[in-house]
Coordinates of C-alpha atoms in Angstrom, one line a residue:
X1 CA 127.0 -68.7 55.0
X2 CA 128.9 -70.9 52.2
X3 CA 129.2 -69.6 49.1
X4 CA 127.7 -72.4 46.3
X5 CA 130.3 -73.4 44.4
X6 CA 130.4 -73.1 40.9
X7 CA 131.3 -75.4 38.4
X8 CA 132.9 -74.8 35.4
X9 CA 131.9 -76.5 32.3
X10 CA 135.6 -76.0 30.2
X11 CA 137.3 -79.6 30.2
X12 CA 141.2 -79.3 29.8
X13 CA 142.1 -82.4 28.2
X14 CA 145.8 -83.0 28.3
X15 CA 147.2 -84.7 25.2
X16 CA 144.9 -83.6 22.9
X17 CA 146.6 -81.0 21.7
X18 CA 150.0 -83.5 20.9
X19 CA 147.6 -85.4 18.8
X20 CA 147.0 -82.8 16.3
X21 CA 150.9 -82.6 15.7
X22 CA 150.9 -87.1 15.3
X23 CA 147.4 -87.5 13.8
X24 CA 148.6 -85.7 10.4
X25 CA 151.8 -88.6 10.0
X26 CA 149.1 -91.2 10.6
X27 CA 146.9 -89.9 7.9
X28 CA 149.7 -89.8 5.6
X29 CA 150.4 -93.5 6.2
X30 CA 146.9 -94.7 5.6
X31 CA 146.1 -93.1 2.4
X32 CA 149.4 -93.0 1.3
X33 CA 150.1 -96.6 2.6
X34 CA 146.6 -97.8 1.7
X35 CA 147.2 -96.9 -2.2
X36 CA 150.2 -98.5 -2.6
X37 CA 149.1 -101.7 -0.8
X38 CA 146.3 -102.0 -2.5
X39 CA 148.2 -101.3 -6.2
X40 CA 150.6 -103.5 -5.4
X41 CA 147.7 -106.6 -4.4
X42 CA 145.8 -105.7 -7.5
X43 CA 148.7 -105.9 -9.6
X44 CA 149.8 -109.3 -8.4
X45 CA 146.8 -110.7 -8.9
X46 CA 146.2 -109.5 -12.4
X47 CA 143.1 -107.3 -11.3
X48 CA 143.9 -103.9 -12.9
X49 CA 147.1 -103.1 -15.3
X50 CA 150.1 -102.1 -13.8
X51 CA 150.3 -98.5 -15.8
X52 CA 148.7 -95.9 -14.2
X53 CA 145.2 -97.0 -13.2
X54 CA 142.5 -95.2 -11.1
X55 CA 143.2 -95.5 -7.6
X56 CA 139.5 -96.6 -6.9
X57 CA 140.2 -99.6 -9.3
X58 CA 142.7 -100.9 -7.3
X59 CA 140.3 -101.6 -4.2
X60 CA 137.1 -102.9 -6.3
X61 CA 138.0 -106.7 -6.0
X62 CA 139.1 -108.4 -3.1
X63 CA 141.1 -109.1 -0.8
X64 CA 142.6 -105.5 -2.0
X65 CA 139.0 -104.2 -1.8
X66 CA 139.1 -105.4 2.3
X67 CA 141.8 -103.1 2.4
X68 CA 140.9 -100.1 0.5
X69 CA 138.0 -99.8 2.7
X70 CA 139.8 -100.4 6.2
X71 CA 142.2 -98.0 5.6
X72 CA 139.8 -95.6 4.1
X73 CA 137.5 -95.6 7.3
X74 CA 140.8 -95.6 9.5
X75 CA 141.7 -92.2 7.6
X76 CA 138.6 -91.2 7.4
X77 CA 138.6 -91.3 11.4
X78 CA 141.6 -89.8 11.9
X79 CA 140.6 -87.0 10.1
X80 CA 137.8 -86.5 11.8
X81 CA 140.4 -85.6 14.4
X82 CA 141.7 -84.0 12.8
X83 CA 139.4 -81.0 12.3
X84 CA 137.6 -81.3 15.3
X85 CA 141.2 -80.4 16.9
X86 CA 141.9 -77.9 14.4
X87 CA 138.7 -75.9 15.3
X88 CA 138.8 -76.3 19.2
X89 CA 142.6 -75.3 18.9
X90 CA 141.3 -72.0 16.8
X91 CA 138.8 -71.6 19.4
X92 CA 140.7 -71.8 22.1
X93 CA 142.8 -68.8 21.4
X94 CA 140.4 -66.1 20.0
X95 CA 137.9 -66.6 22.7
X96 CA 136.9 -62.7 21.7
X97 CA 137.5 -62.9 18.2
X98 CA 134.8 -61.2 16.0
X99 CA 132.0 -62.9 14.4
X100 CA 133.8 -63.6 11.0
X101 CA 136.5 -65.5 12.5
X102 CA 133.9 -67.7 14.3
X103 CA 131.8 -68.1 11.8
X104 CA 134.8 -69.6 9.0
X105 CA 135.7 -72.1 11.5
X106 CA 132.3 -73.5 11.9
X107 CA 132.3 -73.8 8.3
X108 CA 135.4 -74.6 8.2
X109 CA 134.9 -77.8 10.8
X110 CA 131.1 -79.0 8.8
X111 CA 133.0 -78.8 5.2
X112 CA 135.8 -80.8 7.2
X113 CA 133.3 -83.4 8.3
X114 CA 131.5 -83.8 5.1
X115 CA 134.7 -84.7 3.1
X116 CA 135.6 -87.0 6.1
X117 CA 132.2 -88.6 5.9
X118 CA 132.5 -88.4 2.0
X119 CA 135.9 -90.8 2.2
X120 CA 133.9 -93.3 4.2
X121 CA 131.4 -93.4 1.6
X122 CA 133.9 -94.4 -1.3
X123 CA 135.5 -96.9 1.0
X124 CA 132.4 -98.5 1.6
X125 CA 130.7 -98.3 -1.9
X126 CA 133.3 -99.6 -4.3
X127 CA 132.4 -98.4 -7.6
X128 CA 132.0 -101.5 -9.5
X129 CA 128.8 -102.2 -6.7
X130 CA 127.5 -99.0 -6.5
X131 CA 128.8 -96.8 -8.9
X132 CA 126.7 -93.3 -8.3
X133 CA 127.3 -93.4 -4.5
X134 CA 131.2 -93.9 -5.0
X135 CA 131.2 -91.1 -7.0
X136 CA 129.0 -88.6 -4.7
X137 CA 131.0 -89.8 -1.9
X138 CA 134.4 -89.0 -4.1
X139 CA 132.7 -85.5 -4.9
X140 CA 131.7 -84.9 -0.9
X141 CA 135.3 -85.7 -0.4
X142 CA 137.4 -83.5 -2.9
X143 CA 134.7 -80.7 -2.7
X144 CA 134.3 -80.6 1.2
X145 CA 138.0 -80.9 1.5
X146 CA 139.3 -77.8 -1.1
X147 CA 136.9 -76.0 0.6
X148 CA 137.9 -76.7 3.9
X149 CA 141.9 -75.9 2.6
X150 CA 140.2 -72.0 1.7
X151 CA 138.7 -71.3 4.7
X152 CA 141.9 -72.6 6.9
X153 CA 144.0 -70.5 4.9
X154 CA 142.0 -67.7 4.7
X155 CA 142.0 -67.7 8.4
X156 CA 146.3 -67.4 8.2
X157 CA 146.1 -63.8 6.7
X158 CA 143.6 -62.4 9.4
X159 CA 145.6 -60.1 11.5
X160 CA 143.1 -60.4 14.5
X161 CA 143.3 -64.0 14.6
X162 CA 145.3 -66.2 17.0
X163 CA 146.8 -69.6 16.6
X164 CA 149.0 -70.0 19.8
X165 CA 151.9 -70.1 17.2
X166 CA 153.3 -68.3 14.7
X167 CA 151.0 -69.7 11.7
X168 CA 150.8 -67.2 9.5
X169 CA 154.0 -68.0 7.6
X170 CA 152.0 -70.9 6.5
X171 CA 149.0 -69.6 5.2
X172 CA 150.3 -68.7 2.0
X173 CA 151.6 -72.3 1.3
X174 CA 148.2 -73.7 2.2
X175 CA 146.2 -71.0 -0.2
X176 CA 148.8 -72.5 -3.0
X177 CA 147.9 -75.7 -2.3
X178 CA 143.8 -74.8 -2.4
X179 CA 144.4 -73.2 -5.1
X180 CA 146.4 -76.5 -7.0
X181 CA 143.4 -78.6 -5.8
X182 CA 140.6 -76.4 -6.9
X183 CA 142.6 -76.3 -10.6
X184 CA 143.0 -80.2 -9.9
X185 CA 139.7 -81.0 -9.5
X186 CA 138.1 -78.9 -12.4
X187 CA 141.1 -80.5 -14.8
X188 CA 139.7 -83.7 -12.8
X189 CA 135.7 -83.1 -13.9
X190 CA 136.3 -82.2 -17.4
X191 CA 138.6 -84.9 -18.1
X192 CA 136.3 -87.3 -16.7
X193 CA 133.3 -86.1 -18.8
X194 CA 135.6 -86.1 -21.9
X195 CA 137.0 -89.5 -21.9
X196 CA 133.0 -90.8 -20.8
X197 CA 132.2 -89.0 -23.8
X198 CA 134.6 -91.1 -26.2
X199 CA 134.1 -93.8 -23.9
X200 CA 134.0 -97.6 -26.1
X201 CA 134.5 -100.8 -25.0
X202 CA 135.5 -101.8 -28.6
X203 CA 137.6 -98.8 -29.9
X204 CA 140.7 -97.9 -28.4
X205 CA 140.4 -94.5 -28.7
X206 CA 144.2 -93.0 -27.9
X207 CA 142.5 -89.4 -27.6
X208 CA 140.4 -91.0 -25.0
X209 CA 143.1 -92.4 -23.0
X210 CA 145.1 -89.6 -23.1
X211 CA 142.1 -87.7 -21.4
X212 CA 142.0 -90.7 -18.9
X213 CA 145.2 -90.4 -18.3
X214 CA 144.9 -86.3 -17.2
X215 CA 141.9 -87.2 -14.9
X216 CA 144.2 -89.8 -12.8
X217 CA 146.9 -87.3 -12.2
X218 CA 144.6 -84.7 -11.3
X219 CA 143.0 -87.4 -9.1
X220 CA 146.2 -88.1 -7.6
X221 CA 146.9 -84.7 -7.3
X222 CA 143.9 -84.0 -5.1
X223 CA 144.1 -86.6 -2.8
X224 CA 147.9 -86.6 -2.1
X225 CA 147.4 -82.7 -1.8
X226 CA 145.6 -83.1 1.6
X227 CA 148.7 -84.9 3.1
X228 CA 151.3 -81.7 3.3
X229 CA 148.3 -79.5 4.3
X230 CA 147.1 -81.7 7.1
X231 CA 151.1 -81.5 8.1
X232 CA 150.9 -77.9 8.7
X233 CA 149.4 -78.9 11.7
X234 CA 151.7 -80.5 13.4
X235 CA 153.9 -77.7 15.6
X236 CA 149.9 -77.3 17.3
X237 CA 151.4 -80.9 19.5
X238 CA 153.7 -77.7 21.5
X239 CA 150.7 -77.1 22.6
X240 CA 149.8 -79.2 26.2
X241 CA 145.9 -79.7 26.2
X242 CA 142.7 -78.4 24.5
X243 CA 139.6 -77.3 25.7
X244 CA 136.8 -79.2 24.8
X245 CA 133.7 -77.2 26.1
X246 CA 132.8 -75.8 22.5
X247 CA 131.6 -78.9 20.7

């Protein structure tokens, strides 16, 4: 009699895993890219002044504003990716992990997705249109993605935990830069409710700009932050394909 054969569900994809080692370099170019693009437009045309403005003022009017958002959603895309990778590669190798280790990378891959859908919200809602929903989306996004830095770290100094590679030399550079963008984003808040505060389109308060001027490097700070983490990533390309039975 013949046996019935049995199907497994597991999908080995080959290539996916050399996209988690390119994906991070192509993040980097379209937020890093997309600023300076869209500074460099809105200077030339006179729309914001060349010192040091916010970097959501350079893509409120257009055409730099057709190009804040395109490369926004690109990067929000890509890091989708990004952490859908990350968790199927964390997956993949602690198939018998313990609870705890499962749990963090779920939480680890929702917290991922809500800053990814959090940039896609301040790439479509510039903040001279809709001002509450840029900022929600801005919070979604440097919330959801210092969170997302802790738990990815906190995974590196697990002894039971298995990345394919040796990662662990990395988790304490990644904790460092959690850390900076949890201290960035509270320097960030306060500054922004401070110079709100003294905020007068008729006075120009030099207290008030000097508070401005903390809450764009701390900005700054938290967005370019995400670039070197997300490039911690990339030995995970050695790696020839990824199973993606666990979504």
């Amino acid at each position: 009699m013949n046996q019935p054969i049995q199907c497994s569900k597991t999908k080995h994809v080959r290539g996916f895993g050399n996209l988690l080692g390119y994906l991070p370099f192509l993040l980097t170019v379209l937020i890093g890219g997309g600023i300076v693009v869209c500074y460099c437009v809105a200077i030339s045309l006179k729309h914001v002044e060349a010192a040091f403005p916010y970097i959501s003022d350079t893509g409120t009017f257009p055409p730099e504003s057709c190009i804040f958002t395109l490369c926004l959603n690109c990067a929000a895309v890509v890091a989708l990716a990004i952490f859908t990778l990350k968790y199927l590669h964390i997956i993949q190798y602690n198939r018998d992990a313990d609870r705890r280790v499962r749990i963090i990378n779920k939480a680890a891959l929702v917290t991922g997705y809500i800053s990814a859908f959090g940039i896609m919200i301040v790439g479509a809602f510039q903040e001279t249109n809709v001002l509450v929903v840029h900022v929600t989306g801005a919070m979604m996004a440097f919330i959801g993605g210092t969170v997302y830095m802790f738990l990815i770290a906190s995974l590196g100094f697990m002894r039971n935990v298995d990345f394919g590679v040796d990662e662990r030399k990395y988790a304490k550079c990644r904790l460092a830069m959690a850390v900076i963008s949890l201290i960035s984003f509270i320097i960030m808040s306060v500054c922004t409710r401070v110079a709100l505060s003294r905020w007068d389109p008729f006075d120009k308060d030099t207290t008030r700009q000097q508070w401005s001027n903390k809450d764009k490097v701390a900005m700054v700070l938290c967005v370019l932050l995400w670039l070197p983490f997300s490039c911690t990533f990339v030995r995970h390309g050695n790696h020839e394909s990824v199973e993606v039975d666990h979504l």
